[in-house]
Short mmCIF file of C-alpha atoms and ligand atoms in Angstrom, two decimals:
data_model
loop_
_atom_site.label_atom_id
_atom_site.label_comp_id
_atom_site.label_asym_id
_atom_site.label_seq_id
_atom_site.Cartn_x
_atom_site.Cartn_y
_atom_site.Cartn_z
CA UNK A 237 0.00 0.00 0.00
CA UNK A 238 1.58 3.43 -1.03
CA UNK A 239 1.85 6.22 1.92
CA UNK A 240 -0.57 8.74 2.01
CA UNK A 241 2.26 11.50 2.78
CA UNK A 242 5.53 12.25 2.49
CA UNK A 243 8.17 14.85 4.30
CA UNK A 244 11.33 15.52 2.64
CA UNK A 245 13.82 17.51 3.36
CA UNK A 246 15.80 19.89 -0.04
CA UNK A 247 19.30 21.60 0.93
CA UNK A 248 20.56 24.88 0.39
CA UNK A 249 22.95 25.51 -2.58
CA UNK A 250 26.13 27.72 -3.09
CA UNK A 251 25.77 29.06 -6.88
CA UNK A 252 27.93 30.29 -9.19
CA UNK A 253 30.90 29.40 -7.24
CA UNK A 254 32.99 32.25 -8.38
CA UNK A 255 34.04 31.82 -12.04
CA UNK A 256 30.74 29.60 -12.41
CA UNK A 257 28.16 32.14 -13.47
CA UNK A 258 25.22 30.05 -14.44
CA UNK A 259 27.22 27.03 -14.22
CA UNK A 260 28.09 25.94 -11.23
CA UNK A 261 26.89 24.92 -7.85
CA UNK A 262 27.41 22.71 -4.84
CA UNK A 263 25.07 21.77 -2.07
CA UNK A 264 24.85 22.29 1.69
CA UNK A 265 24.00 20.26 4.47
CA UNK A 266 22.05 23.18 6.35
CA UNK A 267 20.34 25.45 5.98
CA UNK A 268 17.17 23.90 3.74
CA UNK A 269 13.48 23.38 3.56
CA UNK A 270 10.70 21.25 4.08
CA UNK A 271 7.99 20.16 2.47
CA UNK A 272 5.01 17.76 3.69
CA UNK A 273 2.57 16.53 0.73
CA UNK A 274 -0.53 14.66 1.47
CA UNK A 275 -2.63 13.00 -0.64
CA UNK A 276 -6.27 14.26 -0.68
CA UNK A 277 -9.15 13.28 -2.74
CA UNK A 278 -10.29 16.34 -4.42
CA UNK A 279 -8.19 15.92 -7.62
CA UNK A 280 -6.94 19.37 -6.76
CA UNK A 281 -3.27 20.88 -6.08
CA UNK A 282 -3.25 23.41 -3.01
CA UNK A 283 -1.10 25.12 -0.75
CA UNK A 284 -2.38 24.22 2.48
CA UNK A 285 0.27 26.25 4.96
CA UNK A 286 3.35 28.30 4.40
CA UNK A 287 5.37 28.91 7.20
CA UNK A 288 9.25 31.03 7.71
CA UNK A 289 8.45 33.16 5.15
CA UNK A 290 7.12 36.02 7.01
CA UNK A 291 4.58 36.24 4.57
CA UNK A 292 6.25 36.67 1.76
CA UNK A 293 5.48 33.70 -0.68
CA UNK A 294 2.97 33.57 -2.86
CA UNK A 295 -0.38 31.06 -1.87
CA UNK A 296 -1.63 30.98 -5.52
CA UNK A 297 -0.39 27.39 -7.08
CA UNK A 298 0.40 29.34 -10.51
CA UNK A 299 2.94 31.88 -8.98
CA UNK A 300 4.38 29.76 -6.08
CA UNK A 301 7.64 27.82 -6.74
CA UNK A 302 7.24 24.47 -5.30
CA UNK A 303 3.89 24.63 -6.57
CA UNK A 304 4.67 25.30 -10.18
CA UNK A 305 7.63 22.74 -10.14
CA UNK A 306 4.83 19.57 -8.60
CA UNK A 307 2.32 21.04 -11.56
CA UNK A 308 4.75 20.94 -14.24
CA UNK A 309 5.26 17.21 -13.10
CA UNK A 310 2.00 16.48 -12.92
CA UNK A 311 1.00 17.67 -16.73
CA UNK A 312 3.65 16.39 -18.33
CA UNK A 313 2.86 12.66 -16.81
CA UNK A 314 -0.50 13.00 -17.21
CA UNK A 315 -1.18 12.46 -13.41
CA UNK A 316 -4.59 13.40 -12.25
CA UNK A 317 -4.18 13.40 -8.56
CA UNK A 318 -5.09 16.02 -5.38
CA UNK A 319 -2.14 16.94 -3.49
CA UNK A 320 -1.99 19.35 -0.15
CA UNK A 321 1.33 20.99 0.05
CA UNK A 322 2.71 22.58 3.40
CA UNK A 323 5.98 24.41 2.78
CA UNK A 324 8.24 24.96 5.91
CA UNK A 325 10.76 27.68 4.85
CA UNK A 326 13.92 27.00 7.27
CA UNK A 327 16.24 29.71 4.91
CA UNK A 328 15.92 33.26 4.11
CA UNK A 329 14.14 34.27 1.08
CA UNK A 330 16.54 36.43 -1.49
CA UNK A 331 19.19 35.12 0.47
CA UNK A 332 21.57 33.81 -2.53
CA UNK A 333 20.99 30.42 -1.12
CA UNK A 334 18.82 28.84 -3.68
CA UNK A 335 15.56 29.18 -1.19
CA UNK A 336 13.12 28.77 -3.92
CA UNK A 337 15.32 26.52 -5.83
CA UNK A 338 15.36 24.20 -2.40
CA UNK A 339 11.70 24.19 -2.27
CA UNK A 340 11.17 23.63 -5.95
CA UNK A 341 13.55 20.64 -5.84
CA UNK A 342 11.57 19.75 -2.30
CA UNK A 343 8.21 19.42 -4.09
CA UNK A 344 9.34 17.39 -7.40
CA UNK A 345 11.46 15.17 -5.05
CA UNK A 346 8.33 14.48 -3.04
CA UNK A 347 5.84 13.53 -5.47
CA UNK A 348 8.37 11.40 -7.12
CA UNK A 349 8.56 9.62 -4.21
CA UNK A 350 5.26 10.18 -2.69
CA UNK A 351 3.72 8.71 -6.05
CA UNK A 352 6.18 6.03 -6.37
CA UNK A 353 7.05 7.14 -10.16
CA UNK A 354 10.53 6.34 -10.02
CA UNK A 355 11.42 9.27 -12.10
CA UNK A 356 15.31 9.92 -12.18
CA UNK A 357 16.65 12.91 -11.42
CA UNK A 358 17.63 14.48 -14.76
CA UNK A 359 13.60 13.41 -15.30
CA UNK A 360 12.58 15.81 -12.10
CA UNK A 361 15.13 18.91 -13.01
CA UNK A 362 13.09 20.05 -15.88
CA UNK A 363 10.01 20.58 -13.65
CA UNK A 364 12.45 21.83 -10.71
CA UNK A 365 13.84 24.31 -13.64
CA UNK A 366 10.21 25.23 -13.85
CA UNK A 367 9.16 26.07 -10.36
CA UNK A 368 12.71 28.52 -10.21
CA UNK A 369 11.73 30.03 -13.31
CA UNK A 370 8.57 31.69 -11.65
CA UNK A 371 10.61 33.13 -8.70
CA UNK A 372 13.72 34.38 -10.54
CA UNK A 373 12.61 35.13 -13.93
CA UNK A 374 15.29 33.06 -15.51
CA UNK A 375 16.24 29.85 -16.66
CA UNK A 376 19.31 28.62 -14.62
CA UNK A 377 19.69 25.17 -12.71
CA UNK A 378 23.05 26.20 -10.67
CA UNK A 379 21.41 26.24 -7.59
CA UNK A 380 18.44 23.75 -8.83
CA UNK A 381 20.60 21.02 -10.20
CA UNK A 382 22.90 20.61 -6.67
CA UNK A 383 20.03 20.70 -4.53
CA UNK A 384 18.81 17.68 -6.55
CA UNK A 385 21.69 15.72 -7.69
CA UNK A 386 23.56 16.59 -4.11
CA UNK A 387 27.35 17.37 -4.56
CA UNK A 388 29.15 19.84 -7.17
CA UNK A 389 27.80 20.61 -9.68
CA UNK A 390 28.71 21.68 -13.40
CA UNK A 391 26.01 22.53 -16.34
CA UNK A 392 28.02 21.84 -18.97
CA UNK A 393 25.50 23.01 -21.45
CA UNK A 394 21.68 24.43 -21.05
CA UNK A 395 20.29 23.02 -24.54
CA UNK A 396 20.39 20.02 -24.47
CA UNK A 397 20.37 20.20 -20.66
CA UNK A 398 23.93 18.34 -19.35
CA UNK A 399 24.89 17.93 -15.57
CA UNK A 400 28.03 16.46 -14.58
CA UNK A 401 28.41 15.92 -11.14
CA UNK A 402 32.68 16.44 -10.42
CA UNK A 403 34.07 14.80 -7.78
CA UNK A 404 35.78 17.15 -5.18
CA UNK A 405 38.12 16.87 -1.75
CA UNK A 406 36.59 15.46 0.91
CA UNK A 407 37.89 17.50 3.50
CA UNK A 408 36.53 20.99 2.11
CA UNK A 409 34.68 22.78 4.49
CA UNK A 410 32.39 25.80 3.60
CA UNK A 411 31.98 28.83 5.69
CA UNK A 412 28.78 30.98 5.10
CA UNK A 413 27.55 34.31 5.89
CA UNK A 414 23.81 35.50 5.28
CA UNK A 415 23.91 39.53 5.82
CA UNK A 416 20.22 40.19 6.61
CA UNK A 417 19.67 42.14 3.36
CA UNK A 418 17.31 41.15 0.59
CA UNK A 419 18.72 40.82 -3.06
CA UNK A 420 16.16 39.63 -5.76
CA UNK A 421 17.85 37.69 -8.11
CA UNK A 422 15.45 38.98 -10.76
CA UNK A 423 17.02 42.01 -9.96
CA UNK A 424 20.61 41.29 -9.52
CA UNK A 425 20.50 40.19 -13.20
CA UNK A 426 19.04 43.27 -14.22
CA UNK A 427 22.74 44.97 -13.63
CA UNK A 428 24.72 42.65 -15.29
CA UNK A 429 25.88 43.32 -18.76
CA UNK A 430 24.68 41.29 -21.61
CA UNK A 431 28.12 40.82 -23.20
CA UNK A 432 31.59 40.56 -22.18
CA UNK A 433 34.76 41.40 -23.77
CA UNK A 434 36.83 38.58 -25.37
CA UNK A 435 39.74 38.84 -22.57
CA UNK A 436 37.07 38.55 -20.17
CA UNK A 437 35.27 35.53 -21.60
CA UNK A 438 39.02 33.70 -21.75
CA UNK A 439 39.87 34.67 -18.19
CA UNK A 440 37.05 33.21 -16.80
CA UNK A 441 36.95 30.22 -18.96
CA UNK A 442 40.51 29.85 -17.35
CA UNK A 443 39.85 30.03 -13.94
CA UNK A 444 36.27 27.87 -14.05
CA UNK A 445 38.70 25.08 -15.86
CA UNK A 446 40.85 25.69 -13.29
CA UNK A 447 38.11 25.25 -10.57
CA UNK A 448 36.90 22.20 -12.18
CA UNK A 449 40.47 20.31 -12.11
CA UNK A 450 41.67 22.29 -9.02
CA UNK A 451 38.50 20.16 -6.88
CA UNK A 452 38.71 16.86 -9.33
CA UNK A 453 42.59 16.23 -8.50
CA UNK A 454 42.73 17.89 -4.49
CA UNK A 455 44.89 20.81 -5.67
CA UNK A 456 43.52 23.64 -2.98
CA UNK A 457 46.14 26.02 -4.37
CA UNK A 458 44.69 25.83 -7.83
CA UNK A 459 40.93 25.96 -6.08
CA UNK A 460 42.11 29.28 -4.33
CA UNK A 461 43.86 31.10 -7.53
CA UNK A 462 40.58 29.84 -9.72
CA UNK A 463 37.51 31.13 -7.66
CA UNK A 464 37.54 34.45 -9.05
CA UNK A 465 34.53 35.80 -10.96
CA UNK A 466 35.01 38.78 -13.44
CA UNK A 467 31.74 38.77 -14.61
CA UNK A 468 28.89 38.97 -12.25
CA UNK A 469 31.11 39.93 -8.99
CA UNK A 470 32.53 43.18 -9.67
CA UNK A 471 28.84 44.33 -10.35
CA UNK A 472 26.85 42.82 -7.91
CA UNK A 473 29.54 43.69 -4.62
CA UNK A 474 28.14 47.01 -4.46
CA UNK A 475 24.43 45.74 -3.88
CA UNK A 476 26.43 44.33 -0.64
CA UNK A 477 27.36 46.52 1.83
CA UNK A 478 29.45 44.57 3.96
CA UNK A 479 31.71 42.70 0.80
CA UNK A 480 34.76 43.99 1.28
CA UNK A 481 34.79 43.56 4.99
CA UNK A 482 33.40 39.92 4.49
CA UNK A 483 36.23 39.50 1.94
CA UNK A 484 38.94 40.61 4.13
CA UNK A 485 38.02 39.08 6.96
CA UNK A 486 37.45 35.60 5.49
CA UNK A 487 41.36 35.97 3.78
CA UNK A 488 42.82 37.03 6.69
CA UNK A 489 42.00 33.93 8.70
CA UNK A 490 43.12 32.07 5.81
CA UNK A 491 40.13 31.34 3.57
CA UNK A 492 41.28 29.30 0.02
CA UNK A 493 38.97 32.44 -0.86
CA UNK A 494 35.79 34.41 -0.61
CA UNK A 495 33.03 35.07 -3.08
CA UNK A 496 28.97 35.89 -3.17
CA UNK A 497 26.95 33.29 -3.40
CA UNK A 498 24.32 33.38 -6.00
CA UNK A 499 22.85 36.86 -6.94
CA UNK A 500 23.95 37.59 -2.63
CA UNK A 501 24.27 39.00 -0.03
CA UNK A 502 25.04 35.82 1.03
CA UNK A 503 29.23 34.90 0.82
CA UNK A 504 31.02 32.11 1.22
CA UNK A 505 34.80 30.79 1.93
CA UNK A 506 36.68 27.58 1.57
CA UNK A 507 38.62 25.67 3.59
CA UNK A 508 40.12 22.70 4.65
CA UNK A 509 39.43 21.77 8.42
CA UNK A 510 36.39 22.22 10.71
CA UNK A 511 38.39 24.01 12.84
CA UNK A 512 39.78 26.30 9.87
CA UNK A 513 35.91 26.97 8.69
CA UNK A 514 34.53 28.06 11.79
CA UNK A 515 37.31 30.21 12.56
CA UNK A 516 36.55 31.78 9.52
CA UNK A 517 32.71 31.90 9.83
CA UNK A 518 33.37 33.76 12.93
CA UNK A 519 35.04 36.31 11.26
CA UNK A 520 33.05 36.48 8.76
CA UNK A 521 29.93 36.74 10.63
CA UNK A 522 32.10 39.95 12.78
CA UNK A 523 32.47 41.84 9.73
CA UNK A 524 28.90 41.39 8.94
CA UNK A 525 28.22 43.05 12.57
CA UNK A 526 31.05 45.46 12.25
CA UNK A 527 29.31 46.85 8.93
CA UNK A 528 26.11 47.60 11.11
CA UNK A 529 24.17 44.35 9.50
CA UNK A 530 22.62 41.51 11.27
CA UNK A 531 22.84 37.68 9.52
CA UNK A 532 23.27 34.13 10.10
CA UNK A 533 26.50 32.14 9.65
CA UNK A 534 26.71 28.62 8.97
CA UNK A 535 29.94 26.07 8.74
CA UNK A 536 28.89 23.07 5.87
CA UNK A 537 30.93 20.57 3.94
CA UNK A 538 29.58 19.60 0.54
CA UNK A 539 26.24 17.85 0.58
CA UNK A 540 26.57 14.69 -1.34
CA UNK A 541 23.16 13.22 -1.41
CA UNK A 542 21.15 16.15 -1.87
CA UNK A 543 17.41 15.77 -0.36
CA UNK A 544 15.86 13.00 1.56
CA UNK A 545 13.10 12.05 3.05
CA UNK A 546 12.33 12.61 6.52
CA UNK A 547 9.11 10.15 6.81
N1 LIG B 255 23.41 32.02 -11.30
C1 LIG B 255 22.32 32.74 -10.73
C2 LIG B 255 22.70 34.21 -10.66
C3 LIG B 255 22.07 32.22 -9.35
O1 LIG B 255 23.82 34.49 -10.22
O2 LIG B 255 21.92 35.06 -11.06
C4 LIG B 255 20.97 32.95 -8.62
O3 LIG B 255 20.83 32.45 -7.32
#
């Protein structure tokens, strides 16, 4: 007999990575949100309860992004079924954490499971894809595709859609601060240019290669020199009024390096200990405080699995 609800669990991402724009993205273990689906017997899809959002997601199942994401699912598969959806945000919204990429991922992931359709996960990104499409305005899977497929990341190419999943050191710890400041990712890709000048396009091609083989073969010296972003970066650091200070401080206490996360404000730094990566979250988190912000800070190794389900 099939269960007549599910709980799952989806994980924050890291986007971009520096040099990644669009590309690239690894998961977290926290922060992340969850989702409870039960089956009911109207034949209808509705958002029963929203909660952590301060009231700032949409109710209507045509504008909300787990919503869209379970309803793209459902039409392509031809699924006539009534499903009550409770979202439980546990991350801020606008946060550069792939929030409505984690609860787009969250509701696919669910009713896969929930449904028993044994859909694989290059199956559910499409619909994931979907459901981030109505909160950002724009089609990118680097926070979608890690929260699904757990691990790094890498979209080598949109059309036809290609993930590779690249194996990375074991031992690399990620230090996060979340500035309380809300940047809409819609909006933070407003500012960005829509071309880039051939030395650019090279540089960065250079250092996201350099990424890529700097994780696959351990080299943290390589990871450091490579997570530099030329492109999105130097535009979006001014929506961010504690960068530089985050920046510093995260180098200082020996960071591989420090970038934003997504569209921001949220940053992150590398590392190679526990120890290391909540020395540097603590510092970190001080500049945030220093700058006259408020925020969250959280210490994470690379996610591997991506989300579960809780029962
Ligand atoms: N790659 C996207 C961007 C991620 O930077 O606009 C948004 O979270």
């Amino acid at each position: 007999m099939s269960s007549k609800s599910i709980r799952v669990f989806a994980p924050a991402s890291v986007s971009n990575v520096g040099p990644g724009f669009d590309m690239m993205g690894f998961a977290l273990h926290e922060p992340g949100d969850e989702i409870i689906i039960k089956k009911n017997n109207s034949n209808e899809l509705r958002i029963v309860n929203i909660e952590g959002d301060n009231g700032n997601l949409p109710k209507e199942v045509d504008k909300n992004t787990t919503t869209v994401a379970i309803k793209s699912l459902l039409e392509k598969y031809d699924l006539n079924v009534g499903l009550d959806v409770s979202i439980h945000k546990k991350m801020g919204i606008g946060s550069g954490l792939g929030s409505s990429a984690a609860s787009a991922v969250a509701g696919v992931f669910a009713v896969n499971e929930l449904l028993n359709l044994k859909l694989s996960k290059i199956d559910l990104l499409v619909h994931a894809m979907a459901g981030e499409f109505v909160a950002s305005g724009s089609i990118h899977a680097d926070n979608v595709a890690p929260c699904l497929f757990g691990g790094f990341v890498l979209i080598r190419s949109y059309n036809p859609l290609d993930i590779i999943q690249i194996d990375y050191p074991k031992n690399l710890y990620c230090s996060i601060v979340y500035p309380d400041i809300v940047i809409k990712t819609k909006e933070a890709r407003k500012i960005l240019s829509k071309t880039v000048k051939l030395k650019t396009a090279i540089a960065q091609a250079g250092n996201a290669s350099g990424l890529i083989i700097g994780l696959m073969t351990k080299n943290y010296e390589l990871i450091s020199r490579s997570i530099i972003d030329l492109i999105a970066e130097p535009k979006r650091a001014k929506l961010i009024p504690c960068y530089n200070r985050v920046r510093k401080a995260a180098l200082d206490n020996g960071a591989l390096n420090c970038n934003i996360t997504g569209s921001g404000p949220s940053m992150f730094a590398f590392s190679t200990s526990a120890k290391d990566a909540e020395r540097i979250a603590d510092a970190m988190f001080k500049a945030v405080i220093q700058s006259g912000l408020n925020g969250k800070k959280y210490v994470s190794k690379i996610n591997g699995k991506g989300p579960i389900v809780l029962e």
